[in-house]
CSV table of C-alpha atoms and ligand atoms in Angstrom, one decimal:
chain,number,residue,atom,x,y,z
A,1,UNK,CA,-17.6,-8.8,12.7
A,2,UNK,CA,-15.0,-11.6,12.6
A,3,UNK,CA,-13.4,-12.4,15.9
A,4,UNK,CA,-12.3,-15.4,17.8
A,5,UNK,CA,-12.4,-15.8,21.5
A,6,UNK,CA,-11.2,-19.3,22.4
A,7,UNK,CA,-14.1,-20.8,24.4
A,8,UNK,CA,-12.9,-23.6,26.7
A,9,UNK,CA,-15.4,-26.2,25.8
A,10,UNK,CA,-15.4,-28.7,23.1
A,11,UNK,CA,-18.9,-30.0,23.7
A,12,UNK,CA,-20.4,-27.3,21.5
A,13,UNK,CA,-19.2,-26.2,18.1
A,14,UNK,CA,-20.3,-24.6,14.9
A,15,UNK,CA,-20.7,-27.0,11.9
A,16,UNK,CA,-21.3,-26.4,8.2
A,17,UNK,CA,-24.7,-27.7,7.2
A,18,UNK,CA,-23.4,-29.2,4.0
A,19,UNK,CA,-22.5,-32.9,4.5
A,20,UNK,CA,-20.0,-32.7,1.7
A,21,UNK,CA,-18.1,-29.9,3.6
A,22,UNK,CA,-18.9,-30.4,7.3
A,23,UNK,CA,-16.2,-28.0,8.4
A,24,UNK,CA,-16.3,-27.2,12.2
A,25,UNK,CA,-15.5,-24.0,14.0
A,26,UNK,CA,-15.1,-23.0,17.6
A,27,UNK,CA,-18.0,-21.5,19.5
A,28,UNK,CA,-15.9,-18.5,20.1
A,29,UNK,CA,-15.7,-17.7,16.4
A,30,UNK,CA,-18.1,-15.1,15.0
A,31,UNK,CA,-19.5,-16.5,11.8
A,32,UNK,CA,-22.7,-16.3,9.8
A,33,UNK,CA,-21.5,-18.7,7.1
A,34,UNK,CA,-19.0,-21.5,6.7
A,35,UNK,CA,-15.4,-20.3,6.2
A,36,UNK,CA,-14.7,-23.1,3.7
A,37,UNK,CA,-17.8,-23.3,1.5
A,38,UNK,CA,-20.0,-20.4,2.4
A,39,UNK,CA,-22.9,-22.6,3.6
A,40,UNK,CA,-25.1,-22.1,6.5
A,41,UNK,CA,-23.9,-23.1,10.0
A,42,UNK,CA,-25.5,-25.1,12.8
A,43,UNK,CA,-24.6,-25.3,16.4
A,44,UNK,CA,-23.8,-28.9,17.1
A,45,UNK,CA,-23.2,-30.7,20.4
A,46,UNK,CA,-21.2,-33.7,21.6
A,47,UNK,CA,-24.2,-34.9,23.7
A,48,UNK,CA,-22.2,-37.9,25.1
A,49,UNK,CA,-20.1,-35.5,27.1
A,50,UNK,CA,-23.1,-33.4,28.3
A,51,UNK,CA,-25.7,-33.9,30.9
A,52,UNK,CA,-29.0,-34.7,29.1
A,53,UNK,CA,-32.1,-35.5,31.3
A,54,UNK,CA,-33.7,-38.8,30.5
A,55,UNK,CA,-37.2,-37.3,30.2
A,56,UNK,CA,-38.6,-33.9,29.2
A,57,UNK,CA,-40.6,-33.9,32.4
A,58,UNK,CA,-37.3,-33.3,34.2
A,59,UNK,CA,-37.6,-29.7,33.1
A,60,UNK,CA,-40.7,-29.1,35.1
A,61,UNK,CA,-38.7,-29.2,38.4
A,62,UNK,CA,-37.1,-25.9,37.3
A,63,UNK,CA,-40.4,-24.1,37.8
A,64,UNK,CA,-40.0,-24.4,41.6
A,65,UNK,CA,-36.9,-22.1,41.2
A,66,UNK,CA,-38.7,-19.5,39.2
A,67,UNK,CA,-37.4,-16.7,41.3
A,68,UNK,CA,-34.1,-17.3,39.5
A,69,UNK,CA,-34.1,-15.6,36.1
A,70,UNK,CA,-32.6,-18.6,34.2
A,71,UNK,CA,-35.1,-21.0,35.7
A,72,UNK,CA,-37.9,-18.7,34.8
A,73,UNK,CA,-36.9,-17.8,31.2
A,74,UNK,CA,-38.8,-20.0,28.8
A,75,UNK,CA,-35.6,-20.3,26.8
A,76,UNK,CA,-33.0,-20.9,29.5
A,77,UNK,CA,-34.9,-23.3,31.6
A,78,UNK,CA,-34.1,-25.6,28.7
A,79,UNK,CA,-30.5,-24.7,28.9
A,80,UNK,CA,-29.4,-28.4,28.8
A,81,UNK,CA,-30.9,-28.5,25.2
A,82,UNK,CA,-28.9,-25.5,24.0
A,83,UNK,CA,-25.7,-25.8,26.1
A,84,UNK,CA,-23.4,-23.5,24.2
A,85,UNK,CA,-23.1,-20.8,26.9
A,86,UNK,CA,-21.9,-20.7,30.5
A,87,UNK,CA,-24.7,-19.4,32.8
A,88,UNK,CA,-22.8,-16.3,33.8
A,89,UNK,CA,-22.8,-15.0,30.2
A,90,UNK,CA,-26.5,-15.4,29.6
A,91,UNK,CA,-28.4,-12.3,28.6
A,92,UNK,CA,-32.0,-12.8,29.5
A,93,UNK,CA,-34.9,-10.5,30.1
A,94,UNK,CA,-37.4,-13.3,31.1
A,95,UNK,CA,-38.4,-14.1,27.6
A,96,UNK,CA,-40.4,-17.1,26.5
A,97,UNK,CA,-43.0,-17.2,29.2
A,98,UNK,CA,-45.5,-17.9,26.6
A,99,UNK,CA,-48.5,-20.2,26.9
A,100,UNK,CA,-50.1,-22.8,24.6
A,101,UNK,CA,-53.9,-22.2,24.3
A,102,UNK,CA,-56.6,-24.4,23.1
A,103,UNK,CA,-59.2,-22.5,21.1
A,104,UNK,CA,-62.4,-24.3,20.1
A,105,UNK,CA,-63.7,-21.2,18.3
A,106,UNK,CA,-60.7,-21.0,15.9
A,107,UNK,CA,-60.9,-24.8,15.7
A,108,UNK,CA,-64.4,-24.5,14.2
A,109,UNK,CA,-63.2,-21.9,11.7
A,110,UNK,CA,-60.5,-24.2,10.4
A,111,UNK,CA,-62.6,-27.4,10.6
A,112,UNK,CA,-60.7,-29.5,13.2
A,113,UNK,CA,-62.2,-31.0,16.4
A,114,UNK,CA,-62.9,-28.5,19.1
A,115,UNK,CA,-60.0,-29.6,21.3
A,116,UNK,CA,-57.5,-30.1,18.5
A,117,UNK,CA,-56.4,-26.5,17.7
A,118,UNK,CA,-53.7,-24.9,19.8
A,119,UNK,CA,-52.1,-21.5,19.6
A,120,UNK,CA,-48.6,-20.9,20.8
A,121,UNK,CA,-48.9,-17.2,21.8
A,122,UNK,CA,-45.4,-15.8,21.1
A,123,UNK,CA,-46.8,-12.3,21.0
A,124,UNK,CA,-46.6,-12.4,24.8
A,125,UNK,CA,-42.8,-12.0,24.8
A,126,UNK,CA,-41.2,-8.9,26.2
A,127,UNK,CA,-40.9,-7.2,22.8
A,128,UNK,CA,-44.2,-8.7,21.6
A,129,UNK,CA,-42.9,-11.3,19.2
A,130,UNK,CA,-41.1,-14.7,19.0
A,131,UNK,CA,-37.9,-13.0,18.2
A,132,UNK,CA,-37.0,-12.7,21.8
A,133,UNK,CA,-36.4,-16.5,22.0
A,134,UNK,CA,-33.6,-16.1,19.5
A,135,UNK,CA,-32.3,-12.7,20.6
A,136,UNK,CA,-31.5,-13.8,24.1
A,137,UNK,CA,-29.4,-16.6,22.6
A,138,UNK,CA,-27.7,-14.2,20.0
A,139,UNK,CA,-27.1,-11.6,22.7
A,140,UNK,CA,-25.6,-14.2,24.9
A,141,UNK,CA,-23.1,-15.3,22.2
A,142,UNK,CA,-22.4,-11.6,21.5
A,143,UNK,CA,-21.5,-11.2,25.1
A,144,UNK,CA,-19.3,-14.4,25.0
A,145,UNK,CA,-17.2,-13.0,22.2
A,146,UNK,CA,-17.1,-9.5,23.7
A,147,UNK,CA,-19.1,-7.7,21.1
A,148,UNK,CA,-19.8,-4.0,21.7
A,149,UNK,CA,-22.2,-3.4,18.9
A,150,UNK,CA,-25.1,-5.5,17.5
A,151,UNK,CA,-27.0,-5.1,14.3
A,152,UNK,CA,-29.8,-6.6,12.2
A,153,UNK,CA,-31.9,-6.0,9.1
A,154,UNK,CA,-35.6,-6.3,9.9
A,155,UNK,CA,-39.2,-6.2,8.8
A,156,UNK,CA,-39.7,-4.8,12.3
A,157,UNK,CA,-39.8,-7.5,14.9
A,158,UNK,CA,-36.1,-8.5,14.9
A,159,UNK,CA,-35.2,-4.8,15.3
A,160,UNK,CA,-37.6,-4.3,18.2
A,161,UNK,CA,-36.1,-7.4,19.9
A,162,UNK,CA,-32.5,-6.5,19.2
A,163,UNK,CA,-33.2,-3.0,20.6
A,164,UNK,CA,-34.8,-4.2,23.8
A,165,UNK,CA,-31.9,-6.6,24.6
A,166,UNK,CA,-29.4,-3.9,23.9
A,167,UNK,CA,-31.4,-1.4,26.0
A,168,UNK,CA,-32.1,-3.6,29.0
A,169,UNK,CA,-28.7,-5.3,29.2
A,170,UNK,CA,-26.7,-2.1,28.6
A,171,UNK,CA,-24.1,-4.3,27.0
A,172,UNK,CA,-24.3,-3.2,23.4
A,173,UNK,CA,-24.8,-0.3,21.1
A,174,UNK,CA,-27.2,-1.3,18.4
A,175,UNK,CA,-28.1,-0.4,14.9
A,176,UNK,CA,-31.1,-1.7,12.9
A,177,UNK,CA,-31.6,-1.5,9.1
A,178,UNK,CA,-35.2,-1.4,7.9
A,179,UNK,CA,-36.7,-1.0,4.4
A,180,UNK,CA,-38.3,2.4,3.9
A,181,UNK,CA,-42.1,2.4,4.2
A,182,UNK,CA,-42.0,-1.3,4.8
A,183,UNK,CA,-42.4,-1.6,8.5
A,184,UNK,CA,-45.5,-1.5,10.7
A,185,UNK,CA,-45.5,1.5,13.1
A,186,UNK,CA,-45.8,-0.5,16.2
A,187,UNK,CA,-42.5,-2.1,15.4
A,188,UNK,CA,-40.7,1.0,14.2
A,189,UNK,CA,-41.8,2.8,17.4
A,190,UNK,CA,-40.2,0.1,19.5
A,191,UNK,CA,-36.8,0.4,17.8
A,192,UNK,CA,-36.9,4.2,18.2
A,193,UNK,CA,-38.1,4.1,21.7
A,194,UNK,CA,-35.5,1.5,22.9
A,195,UNK,CA,-32.8,3.7,21.5
A,196,UNK,CA,-31.6,1.8,18.5
A,197,UNK,CA,-29.8,3.7,15.8
A,198,UNK,CA,-32.3,3.2,13.0
A,199,UNK,CA,-31.3,3.3,9.3
A,200,UNK,CA,-34.2,3.4,6.8
A,201,UNK,CA,-32.6,1.9,3.7
A,202,UNK,CA,-34.1,3.0,0.4
A,203,UNK,CA,-35.1,-0.5,-0.5
A,204,UNK,CA,-36.9,-3.5,1.0
A,205,UNK,CA,-36.0,-6.1,3.5
A,206,UNK,CA,-33.9,-8.2,1.1
A,207,UNK,CA,-31.8,-5.1,0.3
A,208,UNK,CA,-31.5,-4.2,4.0
A,209,UNK,CA,-30.3,-7.7,4.8
A,210,UNK,CA,-27.7,-7.7,2.0
A,211,UNK,CA,-26.3,-4.3,3.2
A,212,UNK,CA,-26.2,-5.2,6.9
A,213,UNK,CA,-24.3,-8.4,6.1
A,214,UNK,CA,-21.7,-6.4,4.2
A,215,UNK,CA,-21.3,-3.8,6.9
A,216,UNK,CA,-21.0,-6.5,9.6
A,217,UNK,CA,-18.4,-8.4,7.6
A,218,UNK,CA,-16.2,-5.3,7.3
A,219,UNK,CA,-16.6,-3.7,10.7
A,220,UNK,CA,-16.7,-4.9,14.3
A,221,UNK,CA,-20.4,-5.3,14.5
A,222,UNK,CA,-22.2,-8.5,15.6
A,223,UNK,CA,-24.9,-9.6,13.3
A,224,UNK,CA,-28.2,-10.9,14.9
A,225,UNK,CA,-30.2,-11.9,11.9
A,226,UNK,CA,-31.2,-15.6,11.7
A,227,UNK,CA,-28.1,-16.4,9.7
A,228,UNK,CA,-26.6,-16.3,13.1
A,229,UNK,CA,-26.8,-20.0,14.2
A,230,UNK,CA,-26.9,-19.2,17.9
A,231,UNK,CA,-30.1,-17.3,17.5
A,232,UNK,CA,-31.8,-20.3,16.1
A,233,UNK,CA,-30.8,-22.3,19.2
A,234,UNK,CA,-33.0,-20.1,21.3
A,235,UNK,CA,-35.9,-20.5,19.0
A,236,UNK,CA,-35.9,-24.2,19.4
A,237,UNK,CA,-37.4,-23.6,22.9
A,238,UNK,CA,-40.7,-22.6,21.3
A,239,UNK,CA,-41.2,-26.2,20.4
A,240,UNK,CA,-40.3,-27.4,23.9
A,241,UNK,CA,-43.0,-25.1,25.3
A,242,UNK,CA,-45.6,-26.4,22.8
A,243,UNK,CA,-44.9,-29.9,24.0
A,244,UNK,CA,-44.9,-28.8,27.6
A,245,UNK,CA,-48.3,-27.3,27.0
A,246,UNK,CA,-49.5,-30.7,25.8
A,247,UNK,CA,-48.2,-32.5,28.8
A,248,UNK,CA,-45.0,-33.4,26.8
A,249,UNK,CA,-46.9,-35.0,24.0
A,250,UNK,CA,-46.0,-34.4,20.4
A,251,UNK,CA,-48.7,-32.8,18.3
A,252,UNK,CA,-49.6,-34.1,14.8
A,253,UNK,CA,-48.8,-30.7,13.2
A,254,UNK,CA,-46.8,-27.6,13.8
A,255,UNK,CA,-47.8,-24.7,11.6
A,256,UNK,CA,-45.7,-21.6,11.2
A,257,UNK,CA,-45.5,-18.6,8.9
A,258,UNK,CA,-42.4,-18.6,6.6
A,259,UNK,CA,-40.4,-15.4,6.1
A,260,UNK,CA,-36.7,-15.7,6.4
A,261,UNK,CA,-37.3,-19.3,7.5
A,262,UNK,CA,-35.4,-19.1,10.8
A,263,UNK,CA,-38.3,-20.4,12.9
A,264,UNK,CA,-39.1,-23.4,10.7
A,265,UNK,CA,-35.4,-24.3,10.5
A,266,UNK,CA,-35.0,-24.2,14.3
A,267,UNK,CA,-38.1,-26.2,14.8
A,268,UNK,CA,-36.8,-29.0,12.5
A,269,UNK,CA,-33.5,-29.0,14.4
A,270,UNK,CA,-35.3,-29.1,17.8
A,271,UNK,CA,-37.3,-32.2,16.8
A,272,UNK,CA,-34.3,-33.9,15.1
A,273,UNK,CA,-32.2,-33.5,18.3
A,274,UNK,CA,-35.0,-34.6,20.7
A,275,UNK,CA,-35.6,-37.7,18.6
A,276,UNK,CA,-31.8,-38.5,18.5
A,277,UNK,CA,-31.6,-38.0,22.2
A,278,UNK,CA,-34.5,-40.4,22.7
A,279,UNK,CA,-36.6,-37.7,24.4
A,280,UNK,CA,-39.5,-38.1,21.9
A,281,UNK,CA,-40.6,-41.1,20.0
A,282,UNK,CA,-42.1,-39.4,17.0
A,283,UNK,CA,-41.7,-36.2,15.1
A,284,UNK,CA,-44.6,-33.9,14.2
A,285,UNK,CA,-45.3,-32.8,10.7
A,286,UNK,CA,-44.4,-29.2,9.8
A,287,UNK,CA,-46.5,-26.9,7.6
A,288,UNK,CA,-44.7,-23.7,6.5
A,289,UNK,CA,-47.1,-21.0,5.3
A,290,UNK,CA,-45.9,-18.3,2.9
A,291,UNK,CA,-47.8,-15.2,1.9
A,292,UNK,CA,-48.7,-15.5,-1.8
A,293,UNK,CA,-46.8,-12.4,-2.5
A,294,UNK,CA,-43.6,-13.7,-1.0
A,295,UNK,CA,-43.7,-17.4,-1.9
A,296,UNK,CA,-40.2,-18.4,-2.9
A,297,UNK,CA,-40.2,-21.5,-0.7
A,298,UNK,CA,-43.6,-22.6,-1.9
A,299,UNK,CA,-42.8,-22.2,-5.6
A,300,UNK,CA,-39.4,-23.9,-5.3
A,301,UNK,CA,-40.7,-26.8,-3.3
A,302,UNK,CA,-44.0,-27.4,-4.9
A,303,UNK,CA,-43.5,-26.3,-8.5
A,304,UNK,CA,-39.8,-27.1,-8.9
A,305,UNK,CA,-39.4,-30.0,-6.6
A,306,UNK,CA,-36.5,-28.5,-4.6
A,307,UNK,CA,-35.8,-30.7,-1.6
A,308,UNK,CA,-33.1,-31.4,1.0
A,309,UNK,CA,-31.7,-34.4,-0.7
A,310,UNK,CA,-29.6,-35.3,2.3
A,311,UNK,CA,-27.8,-32.0,2.3
A,312,UNK,CA,-27.2,-31.9,-1.5
A,313,UNK,CA,-30.2,-29.6,-2.5
A,314,UNK,CA,-30.0,-28.3,-6.0
A,315,UNK,CA,-28.0,-25.0,-5.7
A,316,UNK,CA,-28.3,-24.3,-9.4
A,317,UNK,CA,-32.1,-24.4,-9.3
A,318,UNK,CA,-32.0,-21.9,-6.4
A,319,UNK,CA,-29.5,-19.6,-8.3
A,320,UNK,CA,-31.6,-19.7,-11.4
A,321,UNK,CA,-34.7,-18.9,-9.5
A,322,UNK,CA,-33.1,-15.8,-8.0
A,323,UNK,CA,-31.6,-14.9,-11.3
A,324,UNK,CA,-35.0,-14.8,-13.0
A,325,UNK,CA,-36.4,-13.0,-10.0
A,326,UNK,CA,-33.8,-10.2,-10.3
A,327,UNK,CA,-34.1,-10.1,-14.1
A,328,UNK,CA,-37.9,-9.5,-13.8
A,329,UNK,CA,-37.3,-7.2,-10.8
A,330,UNK,CA,-39.9,-9.2,-8.8
A,331,UNK,CA,-40.3,-7.8,-5.3
A,332,UNK,CA,-42.1,-9.4,-2.3
A,333,UNK,CA,-45.4,-7.8,-1.7
A,334,UNK,CA,-47.9,-8.7,1.1
A,335,UNK,CA,-49.9,-7.0,3.8
A,336,UNK,CA,-48.2,-9.4,6.2
A,337,UNK,CA,-45.1,-7.1,6.1
A,338,UNK,CA,-43.3,-9.3,8.7
A,339,UNK,CA,-42.9,-12.1,6.0
A,340,UNK,CA,-42.5,-9.8,3.0
A,341,UNK,CA,-39.3,-11.6,2.0
A,342,UNK,CA,-38.3,-13.0,-1.3
A,343,UNK,CA,-34.8,-14.3,-0.5
A,344,UNK,CA,-35.1,-16.3,2.7
A,345,UNK,CA,-31.6,-16.8,4.0
A,346,UNK,CA,-32.4,-20.0,5.8
A,347,UNK,CA,-33.9,-21.7,2.7
A,348,UNK,CA,-31.6,-24.7,2.8
A,349,UNK,CA,-32.1,-25.2,6.5
A,350,UNK,CA,-35.8,-25.1,6.0
A,351,UNK,CA,-35.5,-27.8,3.4
A,352,UNK,CA,-33.8,-29.9,6.1
A,353,UNK,CA,-36.7,-29.1,8.5
A,354,UNK,CA,-39.2,-30.2,5.9
A,355,UNK,CA,-37.3,-33.4,5.4
A,356,UNK,CA,-37.0,-34.2,9.1
A,357,UNK,CA,-40.7,-33.4,9.7
A,358,UNK,CA,-42.2,-34.7,6.5
A,359,UNK,CA,-43.4,-31.2,6.0
A,360,UNK,CA,-45.5,-29.3,3.5
A,361,UNK,CA,-45.4,-25.7,2.2
A,362,UNK,CA,-48.4,-23.6,1.2
A,363,UNK,CA,-49.1,-20.0,0.3
A,364,UNK,CA,-52.2,-18.1,1.2
A,365,UNK,CA,-53.5,-14.8,-0.2
A,366,UNK,CA,-53.7,-11.5,1.7
A,367,UNK,CA,-57.4,-11.8,1.8
A,368,UNK,CA,-57.1,-15.2,3.6
A,369,UNK,CA,-54.5,-13.8,5.9
A,370,UNK,CA,-56.5,-10.8,7.1
A,371,UNK,CA,-59.7,-12.8,7.5
A,372,UNK,CA,-57.9,-15.5,9.5
A,373,UNK,CA,-56.2,-12.9,11.6
A,374,UNK,CA,-59.6,-11.3,12.4
A,375,UNK,CA,-61.0,-14.7,13.4
A,376,UNK,CA,-58.1,-15.4,15.7
A,377,UNK,CA,-58.6,-12.0,17.3
A,378,UNK,CA,-62.3,-12.5,17.6
A,379,UNK,CA,-61.6,-15.5,19.8
A,380,UNK,CA,-59.4,-13.5,22.1
A,381,UNK,CA,-55.9,-13.9,20.7
A,382,UNK,CA,-54.5,-10.7,19.1
A,383,UNK,CA,-51.8,-11.3,16.6
A,384,UNK,CA,-50.3,-9.6,13.6
A,385,UNK,CA,-51.1,-10.5,10.0
A,386,UNK,CA,-48.1,-12.8,9.5
A,387,UNK,CA,-49.3,-15.0,12.3
A,388,UNK,CA,-52.8,-15.2,10.7
A,389,UNK,CA,-51.1,-17.0,7.8
A,390,UNK,CA,-50.9,-20.1,10.0
A,391,UNK,CA,-54.7,-20.4,10.4
A,392,UNK,CA,-55.3,-19.6,6.8
A,393,UNK,CA,-52.8,-22.3,6.0
A,394,UNK,CA,-54.5,-24.9,8.3
A,395,UNK,CA,-57.9,-24.1,6.6
A,396,UNK,CA,-56.3,-24.8,3.2
A,397,UNK,CA,-54.7,-28.1,4.4
A,398,UNK,CA,-58.0,-29.2,5.9
A,399,UNK,CA,-59.8,-28.5,2.6
A,400,UNK,CA,-57.1,-30.6,0.8
A,401,UNK,CA,-57.6,-33.3,3.4
A,402,UNK,CA,-53.9,-33.2,4.3
A,403,UNK,CA,-54.7,-32.2,7.9
A,404,UNK,CA,-57.5,-34.4,9.4
A,405,UNK,CA,-60.2,-33.1,11.7
A,406,UNK,CA,-58.9,-35.5,14.3
A,407,UNK,CA,-55.2,-34.2,14.1
A,408,UNK,CA,-53.8,-32.1,16.9
A,409,UNK,CA,-52.5,-28.9,15.4
A,410,UNK,CA,-50.3,-26.3,17.1
A,411,UNK,CA,-50.0,-22.9,15.3
A,412,UNK,CA,-47.3,-20.4,16.3
A,413,UNK,CA,-48.7,-16.9,16.7
A,414,UNK,CA,-45.5,-15.1,16.0
A,415,UNK,CA,-46.3,-11.5,16.8
A,416,UNK,CA,-48.7,-9.4,18.8
A,417,UNK,CA,-51.8,-7.7,17.4
A,418,UNK,CA,-50.6,-4.2,18.6
A,419,UNK,CA,-47.6,-4.4,16.2
A,420,UNK,CA,-49.7,-3.4,13.3
A,421,UNK,CA,-52.8,-1.5,14.4
A,422,UNK,CA,-53.2,0.3,11.1
A,423,UNK,CA,-54.2,-2.9,9.3
A,424,UNK,CA,-56.6,-3.9,12.0
A,425,UNK,CA,-58.3,-0.6,12.0
A,426,UNK,CA,-58.5,-0.5,8.2
A,427,UNK,CA,-60.1,-4.0,8.3
A,428,UNK,CA,-62.8,-3.1,10.9
A,429,UNK,CA,-63.6,0.6,10.4
A,430,UNK,CA,-65.3,0.2,7.0
A,431,UNK,CA,-63.8,3.5,6.0
A,432,UNK,CA,-63.7,3.5,2.1
A,433,UNK,CA,-60.6,5.8,1.9
A,434,UNK,CA,-58.6,3.7,4.4
A,435,UNK,CA,-59.6,0.5,2.7
A,436,UNK,CA,-58.7,1.8,-0.7
A,437,UNK,CA,-55.3,2.9,0.5
A,438,UNK,CA,-54.4,-0.1,2.7
A,439,UNK,CA,-56.5,-3.1,1.7
A,440,UNK,CA,-57.5,-2.9,-2.0
A,441,UNK,CA,-54.0,-2.7,-3.5
A,442,UNK,CA,-53.3,-6.0,-1.8
A,443,UNK,CA,-56.4,-7.6,-3.3
A,444,UNK,CA,-58.4,-7.5,-0.1
A,445,UNK,CA,-61.9,-6.4,-1.1
A,446,UNK,CA,-64.1,-7.9,1.5
A,447,UNK,CA,-64.0,-7.7,5.3
A,448,UNK,CA,-66.5,-10.4,6.4
A,449,UNK,CA,-65.4,-10.3,10.0
A,450,UNK,CA,-65.3,-6.6,10.4
A,451,UNK,CA,-66.6,-5.2,13.7
A,452,UNK,CA,-67.3,-1.6,12.6
A,453,UNK,CA,-67.9,1.1,15.2
A,454,UNK,CA,-71.3,2.7,15.2
A,455,UNK,CA,-71.2,6.5,14.8
A,456,UNK,CA,-73.8,8.1,17.0
A,457,UNK,CA,-74.8,11.6,18.2
A,458,UNK,CA,-73.7,12.8,21.5
A,459,UNK,CA,-77.2,12.2,22.9
A,460,UNK,CA,-78.5,9.5,25.3
A,461,UNK,CA,-81.6,8.8,23.4
A,462,UNK,CA,-79.7,8.3,20.2
A,463,UNK,CA,-77.2,6.0,22.0
A,464,UNK,CA,-80.0,3.9,23.6
A,465,UNK,CA,-81.6,3.6,20.2
A,466,UNK,CA,-78.3,2.6,18.6
A,467,UNK,CA,-77.9,-0.1,21.3
A,468,UNK,CA,-81.4,-1.4,20.3
A,469,UNK,CA,-82.6,-1.1,23.9
B,501,F0G,N1,-43.9,-13.7,11.9
B,501,F0G,C1,-43.5,-12.6,12.4
B,501,F0G,C2,-44.4,-11.8,13.3
B,501,F0G,C3,-42.2,-12.1,12.0
B,501,F0G,O1,-41.8,-11.0,12.5
B,501,F0G,C4,-41.4,-12.9,11.1
B,501,F0G,C5,-40.1,-12.5,10.7
B,501,F0G,C6,-41.9,-14.1,10.7
B,501,F0G,C7,-43.2,-14.5,11.1
B,501,F0G,C8,-41.2,-15.0,9.9
B,501,F0G,O2,-40.2,-15.8,10.6
B,501,F0G,O3,-38.2,-15.3,9.3
B,501,F0G,O4,-38.3,-17.1,11.0
B,501,F0G,O5,-39.5,-17.3,8.9
B,501,F0G,N2,-39.7,-11.3,10.9
B,501,F0G,C9,-38.3,-10.9,10.6
B,501,F0G,C10,-38.0,-9.6,11.2
B,501,F0G,C11,-37.9,-11.1,9.2
B,501,F0G,O6,-37.1,-8.8,10.6
B,501,F0G,O7,-38.7,-9.2,12.1
B,501,F0G,P1,-39.0,-16.4,9.9
């Protein structure tokens, strides 16, 4: 969709990420790339002309008005930090009321001090994943420009989120593109239930994203993938809430799974802005964790030294990497289907985030992911496999001595446990057929944290015996 609705504010605008281009566009333009050079876009603000509180504590006062939706939403109660939309256009379903939890049990598993590990539980969002933070912002912009139809490609959570916003607001028809056989059932069921037109593309996520971008360019359909810069504005609020949970202190580390790299990009932007505005005095380090079967960022950064380079990252290196990937027909493959992505669209933005946050990238195996996921759940926090990558990543970084036991670490649990029950059941049940189908092809051969059910006769004595009473 390309449309322009003049928005009568010059305090917010879209700006090309590339410093050698730097083209700017009105907030009323619908764009997912720079019209001049094709680069990614940021939403930029002229903060001098906007009200910015002098302390993050100022936001606490909004809680006393929590009967008002925009003061209650965990995204829009930070509206002053993403001031691109007038209040009357905001599409909110009360997203972002997600807590930061301290968890000594998981801290022990990763080897940091008992009070030093925190989980930002984004699975508690209305559609069960962090995507709602971004979708409220994208839906708001879609409303500002008068869109009638929204679309996305998805590994499942974006589509669930898009569909819930279209369904609750009643403002948009929506269509979702998913790879066939590549989506966890919890997520597929949401898109279908909320009434999204669902296209199962014969291909994977990378194919589905390429197709939806083409269709949205040619037709009046508003694209809500994370190439949409407005979406990422909403996702910044996850970091505001992490700090809120720490009494407005900055942790030492933020750890996040890396898929399309929207989250990590938005976190980098959030901290960069807060620092520029004088609202924080230091920036945490960022660890982006790839699945080993979908490790484009990790390989490019760690093996090929790709970096932000002040906005002049090596485009030829990236092009060659994808060229070889295509020539070898290498496809992403991981049990953490949410991050089964080989062509992360926000790659360059994530490089900026790594630079801003002195970040690191690691990849973890599916075995490490499912074990970490089981450990998180065993301590009461149900999350899907992709989120487990964070804890597997912290373990690795502890072993390397990069994260210290005394560091305060906040991991983002991006999606809820009930998104992917098949995998959880395969892990715990100890059923050889299920494990051979689901776990072994991904290299998962042991389930050390399985809590297998005990099969027992329908007989009280047998039950008492099984209980060891
Ligand atoms: N965790 C979960 C649960 C996700 O659903 C995703 C992405 C990520 C992590 C990766 O986040 O893309 O910002 O790096 N899911 C997308 C989707 C791709 O279609 O639902 P990212």
